[in-house]
Coordinates of C-alpha atoms in Angstrom, one line a residue:
X16 CA 11.9 -15.0 0.7
X17 CA 14.0 -17.5 -1.3
X18 CA 16.3 -14.6 -2.5
X19 CA 16.8 -13.4 1.1
X20 CA 17.8 -16.9 2.2
X21 CA 20.2 -17.2 -0.7
X22 CA 21.7 -13.8 0.1
X23 CA 22.1 -14.8 3.8
X24 CA 23.8 -18.1 2.9
X25 CA 26.3 -16.3 0.6
X26 CA 27.1 -13.4 2.9
X27 CA 30.8 -12.9 3.5
X28 CA 30.3 -10.7 6.6
X29 CA 28.5 -11.5 9.8
X30 CA 26.8 -8.0 9.9
X31 CA 25.4 -8.6 6.4
X32 CA 24.1 -12.0 7.4
X33 CA 22.3 -10.6 10.4
X34 CA 20.5 -8.0 8.3
X35 CA 19.2 -10.7 5.9
X36 CA 18.1 -12.8 8.9
X37 CA 16.3 -9.7 10.2
X38 CA 14.4 -9.2 7.0
X39 CA 13.5 -12.9 6.9
X40 CA 12.2 -12.7 10.5
X41 CA 10.3 -9.5 9.7
X42 CA 8.6 -11.0 6.6
X43 CA 7.5 -14.0 8.7
X44 CA 5.9 -11.7 11.4
X45 CA 8.7 -11.8 14.0
X46 CA 9.2 -8.1 14.4
X47 CA 10.9 -8.2 17.8
X48 CA 13.4 -10.8 16.7
X49 CA 14.1 -8.7 13.5
X50 CA 14.9 -5.7 15.7
X51 CA 17.4 -7.7 17.7
X52 CA 19.1 -8.8 14.5
X53 CA 19.4 -5.2 13.3
X54 CA 20.8 -4.1 16.6
X55 CA 23.3 -7.0 16.6
X56 CA 24.4 -6.0 13.1
X57 CA 24.8 -2.4 14.1
X58 CA 27.0 -3.4 17.1
X59 CA 29.4 -5.1 14.7
X60 CA 29.3 -2.6 11.8
X61 CA 27.3 0.6 11.3
X62 CA 25.7 0.2 7.9
X63 CA 22.9 1.7 5.8
X64 CA 21.2 -1.7 5.6
X65 CA 21.1 -2.4 9.4
X66 CA 19.9 1.1 10.3
X67 CA 17.3 1.0 7.5
X68 CA 16.0 -2.4 8.7
X69 CA 15.7 -1.2 12.3
X70 CA 13.9 2.0 11.1
X71 CA 11.5 0.0 8.9
X72 CA 10.6 -2.5 11.5
X73 CA 10.0 0.2 14.2
X74 CA 7.9 2.3 11.8
X75 CA 5.7 -0.7 11.1
X76 CA 5.3 -1.5 14.9
X77 CA 4.3 1.8 16.3
X78 CA 3.9 5.4 15.0
X79 CA 3.6 7.4 18.2
X80 CA 5.3 10.7 17.8
X81 CA 8.3 9.7 20.0
X82 CA 8.8 6.5 18.1
X83 CA 8.4 8.3 14.7
X84 CA 11.1 10.9 15.6
X85 CA 13.4 8.0 16.6
X86 CA 12.7 6.3 13.3
X87 CA 13.7 9.5 11.5
X88 CA 17.0 9.6 13.5
X89 CA 17.7 6.0 12.5
X90 CA 17.1 6.9 8.8
X91 CA 19.4 9.9 9.2
X92 CA 22.0 7.5 10.6
X93 CA 21.4 5.2 7.7
X94 CA 21.9 8.1 5.3
X95 CA 25.2 8.9 6.9
X96 CA 26.3 5.3 6.0
X97 CA 24.8 5.3 2.5
X98 CA 27.3 4.5 -0.3
X99 CA 25.2 5.7 -3.2
X100 CA 22.3 8.0 -4.1
X101 CA 19.9 5.1 -4.5
X102 CA 20.1 4.4 -0.8
X103 CA 20.1 8.1 0.2
X104 CA 16.9 8.6 -1.9
X105 CA 15.3 5.7 -0.3
X106 CA 16.0 7.0 3.2
X107 CA 14.8 10.5 2.4
X108 CA 11.6 9.0 0.9
X109 CA 10.9 7.0 4.0
X110 CA 11.6 10.0 6.2
X111 CA 9.0 11.9 4.2
X112 CA 6.5 9.1 4.8
X113 CA 7.1 9.2 8.6
X114 CA 6.7 13.0 8.7
X115 CA 3.4 12.7 6.8
X116 CA 2.1 10.2 9.3
X117 CA 3.0 12.7 12.0
X118 CA 1.2 15.5 10.1
X119 CA 4.5 17.4 9.7
X120 CA 3.8 18.2 6.1
X121 CA 6.5 20.9 5.5
X122 CA 9.2 18.6 6.8
X123 CA 7.8 15.8 4.7
X124 CA 7.9 18.0 1.6
X125 CA 11.6 18.9 2.3
X126 CA 12.5 15.2 2.5
X127 CA 10.7 14.3 -0.7
X128 CA 12.4 17.2 -2.5
X129 CA 15.8 16.0 -1.3
X130 CA 15.0 12.6 -2.6
X131 CA 13.9 14.0 -6.0
X132 CA 17.1 16.1 -6.1
X133 CA 19.1 12.8 -6.2
X134 CA 16.7 11.2 -8.8
X135 CA 14.6 9.1 -6.5
X136 CA 11.5 9.0 -8.8
X137 CA 9.1 7.5 -6.3
X138 CA 9.3 10.6 -4.2
X139 CA 6.9 12.3 -6.7
X140 CA 4.1 10.2 -5.2
X141 CA 5.0 11.2 -1.7
X142 CA 5.2 14.9 -2.6
X143 CA 1.8 14.6 -4.4
X144 CA 0.3 13.2 -1.2
X145 CA 1.7 16.2 0.8
X146 CA 0.1 18.7 -1.7
X147 CA -3.2 16.8 -1.5
X148 CA -3.1 17.0 2.3
X149 CA -2.4 20.7 2.0
X150 CA -5.6 21.0 -0.2
X151 CA -3.5 21.7 -3.3
X152 CA -5.2 19.1 -5.5
X153 CA -3.9 20.5 -8.8
X154 CA -0.3 20.4 -7.6
X155 CA -0.9 16.9 -6.4
X156 CA -2.2 15.9 -9.9
X157 CA 0.7 17.6 -11.6
X158 CA 3.2 15.9 -9.4
X159 CA 1.8 12.5 -10.3
X160 CA 1.9 13.4 -13.9
X161 CA 5.7 14.0 -13.5
X162 CA 6.0 10.4 -12.2
X163 CA 3.9 9.0 -15.0
X164 CA 6.1 10.8 -17.6
X165 CA 9.3 9.3 -15.9
X166 CA 7.9 5.8 -15.1
X167 CA 6.4 4.6 -18.4
X168 CA 3.7 1.9 -18.2
X169 CA 3.3 2.4 -14.4
X170 CA -0.2 1.2 -13.6
X171 CA 0.1 2.2 -9.9
X172 CA 1.0 5.8 -10.9
X173 CA -2.2 6.1 -13.0
X174 CA -4.2 4.6 -10.1
X175 CA -2.7 7.0 -7.6
X176 CA -3.2 10.0 -9.8
X177 CA -6.9 9.2 -10.1
X178 CA -7.3 10.2 -6.5
X179 CA -6.4 13.8 -7.4
X180 CA -8.8 14.6 -10.2
X181 CA -12.5 14.7 -11.1
X182 CA -14.6 11.6 -11.8
X183 CA -14.2 11.6 -15.6
X184 CA -10.4 12.1 -15.4
X185 CA -10.2 9.5 -12.7
X186 CA -12.1 7.0 -14.8
X187 CA -9.7 7.6 -17.7
X188 CA -6.7 7.1 -15.5
X189 CA -8.1 3.9 -14.0
X190 CA -9.0 2.5 -17.5
X191 CA -5.3 3.1 -18.4
X192 CA -4.2 1.3 -15.2
X193 CA -6.3 -1.7 -16.1
X194 CA -4.9 -1.8 -19.6
X195 CA -1.4 -1.7 -18.2
X196 CA -2.1 -4.2 -15.4
X197 CA -5.5 -6.0 -15.6
X198 CA -4.8 -7.7 -12.2
X199 CA -5.0 -4.5 -10.1
X200 CA -8.4 -4.6 -8.3
X201 CA -8.9 -1.0 -7.2
X202 CA -9.9 0.3 -10.7
X203 CA -12.7 -2.4 -11.0
X204 CA -14.0 -1.5 -7.5
X205 CA -14.0 2.2 -8.4
X206 CA -15.8 1.8 -11.7
X207 CA -18.3 -0.6 -10.1
X208 CA -19.0 1.9 -7.3
X209 CA -19.6 4.7 -9.9
X210 CA -22.0 2.5 -11.8
X211 CA -23.9 1.8 -8.6
X212 CA -24.1 5.5 -7.8
X213 CA -25.6 5.9 -11.3
X214 CA -28.2 3.2 -10.5
X215 CA -26.7 0.8 -13.1
X216 CA -26.7 -2.2 -10.8
X217 CA -26.3 -4.9 -13.4
X218 CA -23.4 -3.2 -15.0
X219 CA -21.8 -2.7 -11.6
X220 CA -22.1 -6.4 -10.9
X221 CA -20.7 -7.2 -14.3
X222 CA -17.7 -5.0 -13.7
X223 CA -16.8 -6.9 -10.5
X224 CA -17.6 -10.3 -12.0
X225 CA -15.1 -9.5 -14.8
X226 CA -12.2 -9.4 -12.4
X227 CA -13.4 -12.0 -9.9
X228 CA -13.4 -14.5 -12.8
X229 CA -9.6 -14.5 -12.8
X230 CA -8.7 -13.1 -9.4
X231 CA -10.4 -14.1 -6.2
X232 CA -10.2 -11.2 -3.8
X233 CA -11.8 -10.6 -0.4
X234 CA -12.7 -6.9 -1.1
X235 CA -14.1 -7.7 -4.5
X236 CA -16.3 -10.5 -3.2
X237 CA -17.4 -8.4 -0.2
X238 CA -18.3 -5.5 -2.4
X239 CA -20.3 -7.6 -4.9
X240 CA -22.1 -9.2 -1.9
X241 CA -23.0 -5.7 -0.6
X242 CA -24.3 -4.8 -4.1
X243 CA -26.4 -7.9 -4.3
X244 CA -27.7 -7.1 -0.8
X245 CA -28.8 -3.6 -1.9
X246 CA -30.6 -5.2 -4.8
X247 CA -32.4 -7.6 -2.5
X248 CA -30.8 -10.8 -3.9
X249 CA -30.2 -12.6 -0.6
X250 CA -29.0 -15.9 -2.3
X251 CA -26.3 -14.2 -4.3
X252 CA -25.3 -12.1 -1.2
X253 CA -24.9 -15.3 0.9
X254 CA -22.9 -17.0 -1.9
X255 CA -20.4 -14.2 -2.2
X256 CA -20.1 -13.8 1.6
X257 CA -19.4 -17.5 1.9
X258 CA -16.7 -17.3 -0.8
X259 CA -15.2 -14.2 1.0
X260 CA -15.2 -16.0 4.3
X261 CA -13.3 -18.9 2.8
X262 CA -10.5 -16.3 2.2
X263 CA -10.8 -14.7 5.7
X264 CA -13.2 -16.4 8.1
X265 CA -12.8 -13.6 10.6
X266 CA -13.5 -10.7 8.3
X267 CA -15.9 -8.7 10.5
X268 CA -17.7 -6.7 7.8
X269 CA -18.4 -9.8 5.7
X270 CA -19.6 -11.7 8.8
X271 CA -22.0 -8.9 9.6
X272 CA -23.3 -8.8 6.0
X273 CA -23.6 -12.6 6.0
X274 CA -25.7 -12.7 9.2
X275 CA -28.0 -10.0 8.0
X276 CA -28.5 -11.8 4.7
X277 CA -29.3 -15.0 6.5
X278 CA -31.9 -13.2 8.6
X279 CA -33.5 -11.8 5.4
X280 CA -33.5 -15.2 3.7
X281 CA -35.1 -17.1 6.6
X282 CA -38.9 -17.5 6.3
X283 CA -40.9 -15.2 8.6
X284 CA -42.8 -17.1 11.2

């Protein structure tokens, strides 16, 4: 946010300043106002940044088919204004994501391949998703392997590849993700769930406790509470639910679990 404000304050052109203001508004939850800023910028100067901002905000607001196709048109207009391959690759990659959301997988694959053709490495992840949705799991795994080979020490790539392989290989990828970035929570949740499936309750709790010790996270606390509940430990369930509700007092699943645990812990009349 600070960098956006600095960029806005040092903008030499009005259309650039409007784009930065649009991103600031978007990041603070003011989507309609962000759209207006993008449109004002386009009215002054057609630019990649303004079209991209408008497309991004619209895609986040609604993904009905008509809106999605309009977003793609905006990204195509952004591409026509792009001054370098980095921007073009970004636009093609985002178009691919929109097509995936519309279940237009062939069109999505074409966009991702165009992005890869101009060295937009992240498109490997999108193309892997397309292969997976087409039930081509091996191709999805191989595509993520290409990303891992290009993006060294990329914990998120190992995490994503784990979705496209068997349990043992997934565990290996997630262990690597944890080594590269111990703060990512998904690997801990996955390993804990596997341990619970194997009826290793104490080890599952320990796996979650390991990360909760240095990173308070709603999903982690809720999962550990659910594990405690399945083990019949109402006191521990209530404790973790209360901690989770401190982070999000309106979290429906945790509220439901909390109320059930309270009922269990109350003495029967």
